[in-house]
CSV table of C-alpha atoms in Angstrom, one decimal:
chain,number,residue,atom,x,y,z
Y,1,MET,CA,0.0,0.0,0.0
Y,2,ALA,CA,1.1,3.6,-0.6
Y,3,ALA,CA,1.0,6.0,2.3
Y,4,THR,CA,1.6,9.1,0.2
Y,5,ASN,CA,-1.2,11.5,1.3
Y,6,TYR,CA,-0.3,13.7,4.2
Y,7,VAL,CA,-3.2,14.6,6.5
Y,8,ASP,CA,-3.0,16.1,10.0
Y,9,GLY,CA,0.7,15.4,10.4
Y,10,GLU,CA,0.5,11.7,9.3
Y,11,TRP,CA,1.4,10.0,6.0
Y,12,THR,CA,-1.7,8.0,5.1
Y,13,GLU,CA,-3.1,5.6,2.5
Y,14,ALA,CA,-6.2,6.5,0.6
Y,15,GLU,CA,-9.4,5.7,2.5
Y,16,SER,CA,-10.5,3.5,-0.4
Y,17,GLY,CA,-7.2,1.7,-0.5
Y,18,GLU,CA,-6.8,2.6,-4.2
Y,19,THR,CA,-3.4,3.4,-5.7
Y,20,PHE,CA,-2.1,4.4,-9.1
Y,21,GLU,CA,1.3,4.3,-10.8
Y,22,VAL,CA,3.3,7.1,-12.4
Y,23,THR,CA,5.5,6.0,-15.3
Y,24,ASN,CA,8.4,7.7,-16.9
Y,25,PRO,CA,7.3,9.5,-20.1
Y,26,ALA,CA,10.7,8.9,-21.6
Y,27,ASN,CA,10.4,5.2,-21.0
Y,28,THR,CA,6.9,4.1,-20.3
Y,29,GLU,CA,7.9,0.6,-19.1
Y,30,GLU,CA,9.5,2.2,-16.1
Y,31,VAL,CA,7.2,2.7,-13.1
Y,32,VAL,CA,8.6,5.6,-11.1
Y,33,ALA,CA,6.4,5.4,-8.1
Y,34,GLU,CA,3.0,4.2,-6.7
Y,35,TYR,CA,0.8,6.7,-5.0
Y,36,ALA,CA,-2.4,6.7,-2.9
Y,37,MET,CA,-5.5,7.7,-5.0
Y,38,GLY,CA,-7.1,10.2,-2.7
Y,39,SER,CA,-10.9,10.6,-2.7
Y,40,THR,CA,-13.4,13.2,-1.7
Y,41,GLU,CA,-13.4,11.8,1.8
Y,42,ASP,CA,-9.6,12.0,2.0
Y,43,ALA,CA,-9.7,15.7,0.9
Y,44,GLU,CA,-12.5,16.5,3.4
Y,45,ARG,CA,-10.4,15.0,6.2
Y,46,ALA,CA,-7.5,17.2,5.1
Y,47,ILE,CA,-9.6,20.3,4.9
Y,48,GLU,CA,-11.0,19.6,8.4
Y,49,ALA,CA,-7.5,19.1,9.8
Y,50,ALA,CA,-6.4,22.4,8.2
Y,51,ALA,CA,-9.4,24.2,9.6
Y,52,ALA,CA,-8.6,22.9,13.1
Y,53,ALA,CA,-5.0,24.0,12.9
Y,54,SER,CA,-5.5,27.4,11.3
Y,55,ASP,CA,-6.1,29.5,14.4
Y,56,GLU,CA,-3.0,28.3,16.2
Y,57,TRP,CA,-0.9,28.7,13.1
Y,58,ALA,CA,-2.3,32.2,12.5
Y,59,SER,CA,-1.3,33.2,16.0
Y,60,THR,CA,2.2,31.9,15.6
Y,61,PRO,CA,4.7,34.8,15.4
Y,62,GLY,CA,5.8,35.6,11.8
Y,63,PRO,CA,9.5,35.0,12.6
Y,64,GLU,CA,8.7,31.6,14.0
Y,65,ARG,CA,6.8,30.7,10.9
Y,66,GLY,CA,9.7,32.0,8.8
Y,67,ALA,CA,12.1,29.8,10.7
Y,68,ILE,CA,10.2,26.7,9.7
Y,69,LEU,CA,10.2,27.8,6.1
Y,70,THR,CA,13.9,28.5,6.2
Y,71,GLN,CA,14.6,25.0,7.5
Y,72,ALA,CA,12.3,23.5,4.8
Y,73,ALA,CA,14.3,25.5,2.2
Y,74,ARG,CA,17.6,24.0,3.6
Y,75,LEU,CA,16.2,20.5,3.5
Y,76,LEU,CA,14.9,21.0,-0.1
Y,77,GLU,CA,18.4,22.3,-1.0
Y,78,ASP,CA,20.0,19.2,0.5
Y,79,ARG,CA,17.7,17.0,-1.7
Y,80,THR,CA,18.3,18.9,-5.0
Y,81,GLU,CA,19.9,16.0,-6.8
Y,82,GLU,CA,17.2,13.6,-5.7
Y,83,LEU,CA,14.3,15.9,-6.5
Y,84,THR,CA,15.9,16.8,-9.9
Y,85,GLU,CA,16.0,13.2,-10.9
Y,86,THR,CA,12.4,12.6,-9.6
Y,87,LEU,CA,11.1,15.6,-11.6
Y,88,THR,CA,12.9,14.3,-14.8
Y,89,ARG,CA,11.6,10.8,-14.4
Y,90,GLU,CA,8.0,11.8,-13.7
Y,91,GLU,CA,7.5,14.9,-15.9
Y,92,GLY,CA,10.1,14.4,-18.6
Y,93,LYS,CA,12.2,17.6,-18.3
Y,94,THR,CA,15.9,17.3,-18.9
Y,95,PRO,CA,18.1,17.7,-15.8
Y,96,ALA,CA,19.3,21.0,-17.2
Y,97,GLU,CA,15.7,22.2,-17.0
Y,98,ALA,CA,14.6,20.3,-13.9
Y,99,GLU,CA,17.5,21.4,-11.6
Y,100,PRO,CA,16.8,25.1,-12.0
Y,101,GLU,CA,13.2,24.5,-11.2
Y,102,VAL,CA,14.1,22.7,-8.0
Y,103,GLN,CA,16.4,25.6,-7.2
Y,104,ARG,CA,13.6,28.0,-7.8
Y,105,ALA,CA,11.5,26.2,-5.2
Y,106,VAL,CA,14.4,26.5,-2.7
Y,107,ASP,CA,14.7,30.2,-3.5
Y,108,ILE,CA,10.9,30.7,-3.1
Y,109,PHE,CA,11.0,29.2,0.4
Y,110,TYR,CA,13.9,31.3,1.5
Y,111,TYR,CA,12.2,34.4,0.1
Y,112,TYR,CA,8.9,33.9,1.8
Y,113,ALA,CA,10.7,32.9,5.0
Y,114,GLN,CA,12.1,36.4,5.2
Y,115,LYS,CA,8.8,37.9,4.3
Y,116,ALA,CA,7.0,36.1,7.1
Y,117,GLY,CA,8.9,38.2,9.6
Y,118,ASP,CA,8.3,41.7,8.2
Y,119,TYR,CA,4.8,41.5,6.7
Y,120,GLY,CA,2.1,42.8,8.9
Y,121,GLY,CA,0.6,46.1,7.9
Y,122,THR,CA,1.3,49.8,7.6
Y,123,VAL,CA,1.0,52.9,9.8
Y,124,LYS,CA,-0.6,56.1,8.4
Y,125,ALA,CA,-0.9,59.6,9.7
Y,126,ALA,CA,-4.2,60.1,11.5
Y,127,SER,CA,-6.2,63.3,11.4
Y,128,GLY,CA,-6.5,63.7,15.2
Y,129,ARG,CA,-3.6,64.5,17.5
Y,130,GLU,CA,-4.5,61.7,19.9
Y,131,SER,CA,-5.2,59.0,17.3
Y,132,ASN,CA,-3.3,56.2,15.6
Y,133,LEU,CA,-4.3,55.0,12.2
Y,134,TYR,CA,-2.9,51.7,10.9
Y,135,THR,CA,-3.6,48.5,9.0
Y,136,GLN,CA,-3.2,45.0,10.1
Y,137,LYS,CA,-2.8,42.0,7.8
Y,138,GLU,CA,-4.5,38.8,8.7
Y,139,PRO,CA,-4.6,35.3,7.1
Y,140,LEU,CA,-7.7,34.1,5.4
Y,141,GLY,CA,-7.8,30.7,7.1
Y,142,VAL,CA,-7.6,27.6,4.9
Y,143,ALA,CA,-6.1,27.8,1.5
Y,144,GLY,CA,-6.8,25.1,-1.1
Y,145,LEU,CA,-4.1,24.8,-3.7
Y,146,ILE,CA,-4.5,23.0,-7.1
Y,147,THR,CA,-1.4,22.7,-9.1
Y,148,PRO,CA,-0.4,21.4,-12.6
Y,149,TRP,CA,2.1,18.8,-13.8
Y,150,ASN,CA,4.3,21.0,-16.0
Y,151,TYR,CA,6.1,22.8,-13.2
Y,152,PRO,CA,5.5,20.3,-10.5
Y,153,ILE,CA,7.8,21.7,-7.8
Y,154,ALA,CA,8.0,25.5,-8.6
Y,155,ILE,CA,4.2,26.1,-8.8
Y,156,PRO,CA,3.4,24.2,-5.5
Y,157,ALA,CA,6.3,26.1,-3.9
Y,158,TRP,CA,5.0,29.5,-5.0
Y,159,LYS,CA,1.6,28.8,-3.6
Y,160,ILE,CA,2.5,26.9,-0.4
Y,161,ALA,CA,5.3,29.2,0.8
Y,162,PRO,CA,3.3,32.5,0.8
Y,163,ALA,CA,0.2,30.9,2.2
Y,164,LEU,CA,2.2,29.5,5.1
Y,165,ALA,CA,4.2,32.6,5.6
Y,166,THR,CA,1.1,34.7,6.1
Y,167,GLY,CA,-0.4,32.3,8.6
Y,168,ASN,CA,-2.8,30.2,6.5
Y,169,ALA,CA,-3.2,26.4,6.8
Y,170,VAL,CA,-3.1,24.7,3.4
Y,171,VAL,CA,-4.4,21.7,1.5
Y,172,ILE,CA,-2.6,21.0,-1.8
Y,173,LYS,CA,-3.7,18.8,-4.6
Y,174,PRO,CA,-0.8,18.3,-7.0
Y,175,ALA,CA,-1.3,16.8,-10.5
Y,176,ARG,CA,-1.3,13.1,-10.7
Y,177,LEU,CA,1.1,12.9,-13.6
Y,178,ALA,CA,4.0,14.2,-11.5
Y,179,PRO,CA,3.2,14.4,-7.8
Y,180,GLY,CA,6.6,13.2,-6.4
Y,181,VAL,CA,8.3,16.6,-6.0
Y,182,ALA,CA,5.3,18.3,-4.4
Y,183,LYS,CA,5.3,15.4,-2.0
Y,184,GLY,CA,9.0,16.2,-1.4
Y,185,ILE,CA,8.1,19.7,-0.4
Y,186,VAL,CA,5.7,18.4,2.2
Y,187,GLU,CA,8.3,15.9,3.5
Y,188,CYS,CA,10.7,18.8,4.1
Y,189,LEU,CA,8.0,20.9,5.8
Y,190,ASP,CA,7.2,17.9,8.0
Y,191,GLU,CA,10.9,17.4,8.9
Y,192,ALA,CA,11.2,21.2,9.5
Y,193,GLY,CA,8.6,21.0,12.3
Y,194,ILE,CA,5.4,22.3,10.7
Y,195,PRO,CA,2.6,21.7,13.2
Y,196,ASP,CA,0.1,18.9,12.5
Y,197,GLY,CA,-2.7,20.0,10.2
Y,198,VAL,CA,-1.0,23.2,8.9
Y,199,VAL,CA,0.0,21.6,5.6
Y,200,ASN,CA,-1.9,18.7,4.0
Y,201,LEU,CA,-1.4,16.9,0.7
Y,202,VAL,CA,-3.9,14.8,-1.1
Y,203,ILE,CA,-3.2,13.3,-4.5
Y,204,GLY,CA,-6.2,12.4,-6.6
Y,205,SER,CA,-8.5,13.4,-9.4
Y,206,GLY,CA,-9.7,16.9,-10.1
Y,207,SER,CA,-13.3,15.9,-9.7
Y,208,ASP,CA,-12.9,14.3,-6.3
Y,209,VAL,CA,-10.1,16.1,-4.5
Y,210,GLY,CA,-10.3,19.3,-6.5
Y,211,GLY,CA,-14.1,19.4,-6.2
Y,212,ALA,CA,-13.8,19.0,-2.4
Y,213,ILE,CA,-11.4,22.0,-2.3
Y,214,THR,CA,-13.7,24.3,-4.3
Y,215,ASP,CA,-16.9,23.2,-2.6
Y,216,HIS,CA,-16.0,22.8,1.1
Y,217,ASP,CA,-17.3,25.5,3.4
Y,218,ALA,CA,-14.1,25.5,5.5
Y,219,VAL,CA,-11.9,26.5,2.6
Y,220,ASP,CA,-11.4,30.3,2.5
Y,221,ALA,CA,-9.2,30.7,-0.6
Y,222,VAL,CA,-8.5,28.7,-3.7
Y,223,SER,CA,-5.4,29.1,-5.9
Y,224,PHE,CA,-5.5,27.2,-9.2
Y,225,THR,CA,-3.0,26.9,-12.1
Y,226,GLY,CA,-4.0,24.8,-15.1
Y,227,SER,CA,-6.0,24.9,-18.3
Y,228,SER,CA,-8.5,27.7,-19.0
Y,229,LYS,CA,-11.4,25.2,-19.3
Y,230,VAL,CA,-10.8,23.8,-15.9
Y,231,GLY,CA,-9.9,27.1,-14.4
Y,232,HIS,CA,-13.3,28.6,-15.4
Y,233,HIS,CA,-15.0,25.7,-13.7
Y,234,VAL,CA,-12.9,26.1,-10.5
Y,235,TYR,CA,-13.6,29.8,-10.4
Y,236,ASP,CA,-17.3,29.4,-10.8
Y,237,ALA,CA,-17.5,26.6,-8.2
Y,238,ALA,CA,-15.3,28.4,-5.6
Y,239,THR,CA,-16.9,31.8,-5.9
Y,240,ASP,CA,-20.4,30.4,-5.3
Y,241,ASP,CA,-19.9,30.8,-1.5
Y,242,GLN,CA,-17.6,33.9,-1.7
Y,243,LYS,CA,-14.2,32.2,-1.5
Y,244,ARG,CA,-11.3,34.3,-2.6
Y,245,VAL,CA,-10.0,32.8,-5.9
Y,246,GLN,CA,-7.1,33.2,-8.2
Y,247,CYS,CA,-6.8,31.2,-11.4
Y,248,GLU,CA,-3.8,31.3,-13.7
Y,249,MET,CA,-4.5,29.5,-16.9
Y,250,GLY,CA,-3.4,29.1,-20.6
Y,251,GLY,CA,-1.5,31.2,-23.0
Y,252,LYS,CA,-0.9,31.7,-26.7
Y,253,ASN,CA,2.2,33.8,-26.3
Y,254,PRO,CA,3.7,35.9,-29.1
Y,255,THR,CA,7.2,37.2,-29.8
Y,256,ILE,CA,7.3,40.1,-32.3
Y,257,VAL,CA,10.5,40.2,-34.4
Y,258,SER,CA,11.1,43.7,-35.7
Y,259,ASP,CA,12.9,44.6,-38.8
Y,260,THR,CA,15.5,46.3,-36.5
Y,261,ALA,CA,16.2,43.1,-34.6
Y,262,ASP,CA,19.4,41.1,-34.8
Y,263,VAL,CA,17.9,38.0,-36.5
Y,264,ASP,CA,20.3,35.5,-35.0
Y,265,GLU,CA,19.5,36.9,-31.5
Y,266,ALA,CA,15.7,36.7,-32.4
Y,267,VAL,CA,16.1,33.1,-33.5
Y,268,ASP,CA,17.8,32.1,-30.2
Y,269,ILE,CA,15.2,33.9,-28.1
Y,270,VAL,CA,12.2,32.4,-30.0
Y,271,ALA,CA,13.6,28.8,-30.3
Y,272,SER,CA,14.4,28.8,-26.6
Y,273,GLY,CA,10.9,30.1,-25.7
Y,274,ALA,CA,9.1,27.7,-28.1
Y,275,PHE,CA,11.0,24.4,-27.6
Y,276,GLY,CA,12.4,24.7,-24.1
Y,277,VAL,CA,10.7,22.3,-21.6
Y,278,THR,CA,9.2,20.6,-24.7
Y,279,GLY,CA,6.9,23.6,-25.2
Y,280,GLN,CA,4.9,22.5,-22.1
Y,281,ALA,CA,4.8,25.9,-20.4
Y,282,CYS,CA,1.9,28.3,-20.2
Y,283,THR,CA,4.3,31.0,-21.1
Y,284,ALA,CA,5.9,29.1,-24.0
Y,285,THR,CA,6.4,31.1,-27.3
Y,286,SER,CA,3.9,29.7,-29.7
Y,287,ARG,CA,3.7,32.5,-32.2
Y,288,ALA,CA,6.6,34.4,-33.9
Y,289,ILE,CA,5.2,37.5,-35.5
Y,290,VAL,CA,7.9,38.6,-37.9
Y,291,TYR,CA,8.3,41.7,-40.1
Y,292,ASP,CA,8.3,41.0,-43.8
Y,293,ASP,CA,11.9,42.3,-44.4
Y,294,VAL,CA,13.4,39.7,-42.1
Y,295,TYR,CA,10.8,36.9,-42.4
Y,296,ASP,CA,12.6,34.5,-44.7
Y,297,GLU,CA,15.9,34.9,-42.8
Y,298,PHE,CA,14.2,34.3,-39.5
Y,299,VAL,CA,12.3,31.2,-40.8
Y,300,ASP,CA,15.6,29.7,-42.1
Y,301,GLY,CA,17.3,30.3,-38.8
Y,302,VAL,CA,14.5,29.0,-36.5
Y,303,VAL,CA,14.1,25.9,-38.7
Y,304,ALA,CA,17.9,25.2,-38.4
Y,305,ALA,CA,17.6,25.7,-34.6
Y,306,ALA,CA,14.7,23.3,-34.3
Y,307,GLU,CA,16.5,20.7,-36.4
Y,308,ASP,CA,19.6,21.0,-34.2
Y,309,ILE,CA,17.7,19.9,-31.1
Y,310,ASP,CA,18.4,16.3,-30.0
Y,311,VAL,CA,15.2,14.6,-28.8
Y,312,GLY,CA,15.3,11.8,-26.2
Y,313,PRO,CA,15.4,10.9,-22.5
Y,314,GLY,CA,16.8,13.8,-20.5
Y,315,LEU,CA,18.7,11.5,-18.2
Y,316,ASP,CA,20.6,10.3,-21.2
Y,317,GLY,CA,21.9,13.7,-22.1
Y,318,HIS,CA,19.4,14.8,-24.8
Y,319,ASP,CA,18.4,18.4,-25.4
Y,320,MET,CA,14.6,18.0,-25.3
Y,321,GLY,CA,12.6,15.4,-23.4
Y,322,PRO,CA,9.2,13.8,-24.1
Y,323,GLN,CA,5.8,15.1,-23.7
Y,324,VAL,CA,4.4,14.2,-20.4
Y,325,SER,CA,1.7,11.7,-21.5
Y,326,GLU,CA,0.3,9.9,-24.5
Y,327,SER,CA,-2.7,12.2,-24.6
Y,328,GLU,CA,-0.4,15.3,-24.7
Y,329,LEU,CA,1.6,13.8,-27.5
Y,330,GLU,CA,-1.5,12.9,-29.5
Y,331,SER,CA,-2.8,16.4,-29.1
Y,332,THR,CA,0.4,17.9,-30.4
Y,333,LEU,CA,0.4,15.6,-33.4
Y,334,GLU,CA,-3.3,16.4,-34.1
Y,335,TYR,CA,-2.5,20.1,-34.2
Y,336,VAL,CA,0.4,19.5,-36.6
Y,337,GLU,CA,-2.1,17.7,-38.9
Y,338,ILE,CA,-4.6,20.6,-38.4
Y,339,GLY,CA,-2.0,23.2,-39.4
Y,340,GLN,CA,-1.2,21.3,-42.6
Y,341,ASP,CA,-4.9,20.9,-43.4
Y,342,GLU,CA,-5.5,24.6,-42.9
Y,343,GLY,CA,-2.8,25.4,-45.5
Y,344,ALA,CA,0.2,26.3,-43.4
Y,345,THR,CA,3.6,25.1,-44.5
Y,346,LEU,CA,5.3,22.6,-42.1
Y,347,GLU,CA,8.9,23.5,-42.5
Y,348,THR,CA,10.2,20.9,-40.1
Y,349,GLY,CA,9.4,18.5,-37.3
Y,350,GLY,CA,6.0,17.6,-35.9
Y,351,GLU,CA,6.7,13.9,-36.1
Y,352,GLU,CA,6.7,11.2,-33.5
Y,353,VAL,CA,10.4,10.3,-32.8
Y,354,ASP,CA,11.6,6.8,-32.2
Y,355,VAL,CA,14.5,6.7,-29.7
Y,356,GLU,CA,16.5,3.5,-29.5
Y,357,GLY,CA,16.0,1.8,-26.1
Y,358,ALA,CA,13.4,4.3,-25.0
Y,359,ASP,CA,9.6,3.8,-25.4
Y,360,GLY,CA,8.6,7.4,-24.7
Y,361,TYR,CA,6.3,10.2,-25.9
Y,362,PHE,CA,8.8,12.0,-28.1
Y,363,VAL,CA,8.0,14.5,-30.9
Y,364,SER,CA,10.3,16.6,-33.0
Y,365,PRO,CA,10.0,20.4,-32.6
Y,366,ALA,CA,7.7,21.8,-35.4
Y,367,VAL,CA,7.9,25.1,-37.3
Y,368,PHE,CA,5.1,26.3,-39.4
Y,369,SER,CA,5.4,29.2,-41.9
Y,370,ASP,CA,2.8,30.8,-44.1
Y,371,VAL,CA,0.5,30.9,-41.0
Y,372,ASP,CA,-2.6,33.0,-41.1
Y,373,GLU,CA,-3.5,34.6,-37.8
Y,374,ASN,CA,-6.9,33.0,-37.8
Y,375,MET,CA,-5.7,29.5,-38.2
Y,376,ARG,CA,-6.3,27.2,-35.2
Y,377,ILE,CA,-2.5,26.7,-34.8
Y,378,ALA,CA,-2.3,30.5,-34.3
Y,379,GLN,CA,-5.3,30.7,-32.0
Y,380,ASP,CA,-5.4,27.6,-29.8
Y,381,GLU,CA,-3.1,26.7,-27.0
Y,382,ILE,CA,-1.2,23.6,-28.2
Y,383,PHE,CA,1.1,22.9,-25.2
Y,384,GLY,CA,3.8,21.2,-27.2
Y,385,PRO,CA,6.9,22.2,-29.2
Y,386,VAL,CA,5.0,23.8,-32.1
Y,387,LEU,CA,5.8,27.3,-33.4
Y,388,SER,CA,3.7,29.3,-35.9
Y,389,VAL,CA,5.6,32.0,-37.8
Y,390,ILE,CA,3.3,34.8,-39.0
Y,391,ARG,CA,4.3,37.5,-41.5
Y,392,VAL,CA,3.4,41.1,-40.9
Y,393,GLU,CA,4.1,44.4,-42.7
Y,394,SER,CA,4.2,46.9,-39.8
Y,395,TYR,CA,4.3,47.5,-36.0
Y,396,GLU,CA,0.6,48.2,-36.0
Y,397,GLU,CA,-0.2,44.9,-37.7
Y,398,ALA,CA,2.1,43.0,-35.5
Y,399,VAL,CA,0.4,44.3,-32.3
Y,400,GLU,CA,-3.0,43.7,-33.8
Y,401,VAL,CA,-2.1,40.0,-34.5
Y,402,ALA,CA,-0.4,39.6,-31.1
Y,403,ASN,CA,-3.5,40.8,-29.3
Y,404,GLY,CA,-5.9,38.9,-31.6
Y,405,VAL,CA,-6.3,35.8,-29.5
Y,406,ASP,CA,-8.3,35.0,-26.4
Y,407,TYR,CA,-5.2,34.8,-24.2
Y,408,GLY,CA,-3.0,37.4,-22.6
Y,409,LEU,CA,-0.3,35.8,-20.5
Y,410,ALA,CA,3.2,36.6,-21.8
Y,411,ALA,CA,4.5,38.5,-24.8
Y,412,SER,CA,7.9,39.8,-26.0
Y,413,VAL,CA,9.4,41.9,-28.7
Y,414,VAL,CA,12.9,41.6,-30.2
Y,415,THR,CA,13.9,45.1,-31.5
Y,416,ASP,CA,16.8,47.5,-31.6
Y,417,ASP,CA,14.3,50.5,-31.5
Y,418,HIS,CA,13.7,51.6,-27.9
Y,419,SER,CA,10.7,53.7,-29.0
Y,420,GLU,CA,9.1,50.7,-30.5
Y,421,ALA,CA,9.8,48.7,-27.3
Y,422,ASN,CA,8.1,51.4,-25.2
Y,423,ARG,CA,5.1,51.4,-27.5
Y,424,PHE,CA,4.9,47.6,-27.2
Y,425,VAL,CA,4.8,47.8,-23.4
Y,426,ASP,CA,1.8,50.1,-23.6
Y,427,ASP,CA,0.0,48.4,-26.5
Y,428,ILE,CA,0.3,44.7,-25.8
Y,429,GLU,CA,-2.5,42.8,-23.9
Y,430,ALA,CA,-0.4,40.6,-21.6
Y,431,GLY,CA,0.4,40.3,-17.9
Y,432,VAL,CA,4.1,39.6,-18.5
Y,433,VAL,CA,5.8,41.8,-21.1
Y,434,LYS,CA,9.5,41.3,-22.1
Y,435,ILE,CA,11.9,43.2,-24.4
Y,436,ASN,CA,14.6,41.2,-26.1
Y,437,GLU,CA,13.9,38.2,-24.0
Y,438,LYS,CA,12.0,34.9,-24.4
Y,439,THR,CA,8.4,34.7,-23.1
Y,440,THR,CA,9.3,31.9,-20.6
Y,441,GLY,CA,11.2,32.5,-17.4
Y,442,LEU,CA,10.1,34.5,-14.4
Y,443,GLU,CA,11.6,36.4,-11.4
Y,444,LEU,CA,10.2,35.2,-8.1
Y,445,HIS,CA,9.9,38.6,-6.4
Y,446,VAL,CA,7.6,40.3,-8.9
Y,447,PRO,CA,3.9,39.6,-9.7
Y,448,PHE,CA,3.0,37.0,-12.2
Y,449,GLY,CA,-0.4,36.6,-14.0
Y,450,GLY,CA,-2.2,37.1,-17.2
Y,451,MET,CA,-5.1,39.0,-18.8
Y,452,LYS,CA,-8.1,37.9,-20.8
Y,453,ASP,CA,-8.6,34.1,-20.8
Y,454,SER,CA,-5.2,33.5,-19.3
Y,455,SER,CA,-6.3,34.5,-15.8
Y,456,SER,CA,-9.2,35.3,-13.5
Y,457,ASN,CA,-7.3,38.6,-13.2
Y,458,THR,CA,-8.3,38.9,-9.6
Y,459,TYR,CA,-5.0,38.6,-7.7
Y,460,ARG,CA,-1.4,38.0,-9.0
Y,461,GLU,CA,1.0,35.3,-7.8
Y,462,GLN,CA,4.6,35.6,-6.6
Y,463,GLY,CA,6.4,38.5,-5.0
Y,464,GLU,CA,4.4,40.5,-2.5
Y,465,ALA,CA,1.3,40.1,-4.6
Y,466,ALA,CA,1.1,36.5,-3.3
Y,467,LEU,CA,1.1,37.7,0.3
Y,468,ASP,CA,-1.8,40.1,-0.6
Y,469,PHE,CA,-3.8,37.2,-2.0
Y,470,PHE,CA,-3.5,35.1,1.1
Y,471,THR,CA,-4.4,37.9,3.5
Y,472,THR,CA,-7.1,40.3,4.3
Y,473,THR,CA,-6.6,43.9,5.6
Y,474,LYS,CA,-8.1,45.3,8.8
Y,475,THR,CA,-8.0,49.1,9.3
Y,476,VAL,CA,-7.6,50.2,12.8
Y,477,TYR,CA,-8.6,53.7,14.2
Y,478,ASP,CA,-7.0,53.9,17.6
Y,479,ASN,CA,-8.0,56.9,19.8
Y,480,TYR,CA,-6.6,57.5,23.3
C-alpha cells in the first residue's frame, strides 16, 4: 500500500485503499512510483485538519513561521539532486531544465521565510492629534491549492510558501502525472517541524479532490493553475460561496520580431521560448510575428535551430525530453495535422520520434510558416513544441495580430528600436511583457499573472502580490 497522502501530520493511505502508478514519459515501461489515490473523503479530512490547525498557526509569530520555512528550504536544497531526478523521471524535463526548477522552489521558500517576519501592515498619519491609524494583515484561514504537472515543484512552492508565511493552513492537490516533487516539499516541511494539520497533501482526481477543495465551506481561498477550461469551472465553483479565488490558466504567447532586430538573436530567443521544456509551459512562445523584411531569414534560422535539437530521454543527455503523456503527444500531433490541413507550411518537425532503447512520448519540434493569424494553430493553446511564424508588414499589424487571441499571459518583442519597445509595453495585452527576451522564465519577487482568458485577473501570484492574495486587511482607528 502507498502512504503518500499527508493529513494532520501523518502519512496515510487513501481511505479507499486505491493506488495508481506514475510511469516515466521517456520510458513508459519504467514505473517511477506508486501513490495513494485520494478521494473526496480524504480531501475532506485534510480540509477539516487544516481548519482545526489554522487559528493556532495564524497566532504563531511571523519570525517563527519563517524559521520553519527557512529550515524547509535548507532541506529541499540538500535534496536537490534527488528531486531533480524525480522531476525528470516523472515529468520528462531534462536535468538541465529540472535542476533550476528545484532551485527555484528552494529560493521561493527562502524568500517567503524572510517575508514572514516583516509582513504585517502599515501605519498612516491620523487626522487627530491623539489618534493612531494603521492597517493589520491577517490570514484568510484555509487555502486550497490546485497545481499542474508542467512545473511540479515550482508552482506548488510559489503557492504553499506565501500561504504558510502569512499564517494560513493549506491543502494541496498536485497533478497526478508528476506528484513526487510536491510530496518532497511536504516531506521537508514535516521534517522542519510544521505543526500537525497546517499543511496537508492529497493526491487524486480533479473531480474528487479538486471538487472538495472548491466546494467545502471550511476553505477560504482557492489558488489554481491549469487549463482555461478547468480554471473557469474552478472559479465558478469556488466563488459560489464567496471564496477568494485566483486562477492562472493558458496562453498563446507571441514574440514580435522587428525589422531592426538582430535576426540571430531573435532566433535564439524564440527557439528557446518555443522548444524549451518541450513547449509544455503556459508562457511558451507559440507565435513568432515577424516583419516581412526579415521573415525569410528568420524562418531559415529557426528551422535550423529546431533541427539542431536532439530529442530523447533527459537522463541520457538529450536536449529535449518527451511530452508528459500519450494524450499530450497525441494532441500535439493532431495540431500538426490541423495546421497542414489549414494550409500552413510545415517547415520541419511535428513527427513522433523513435529513440532506441526508450519507449517514450517523443516528438520533433515543429515550425510552421505561411501561417494566417486566424488558423487554429495560431489561436489555440497547443502545449507542445510547435511554433507558428506569421508574416506582418508593420508594427501596428504586429500588435493587432499579437492581441488577436483569447489569451494574454506573456509577450515579448525583439527590437533595436527603444521607442518601438516602449510602444509595445503600452499596447500589448499581456500580464508579462518582455523586451529582447524569451516569453518563458520569471523572477520570483515580482507579480505574475495574465489577462483575458489567461487569468481570473483577480490577484497576482509571486512576490508581495502573493502575500496580498492570502491575507485580508483590517484598518484600525486607535483613539486614546
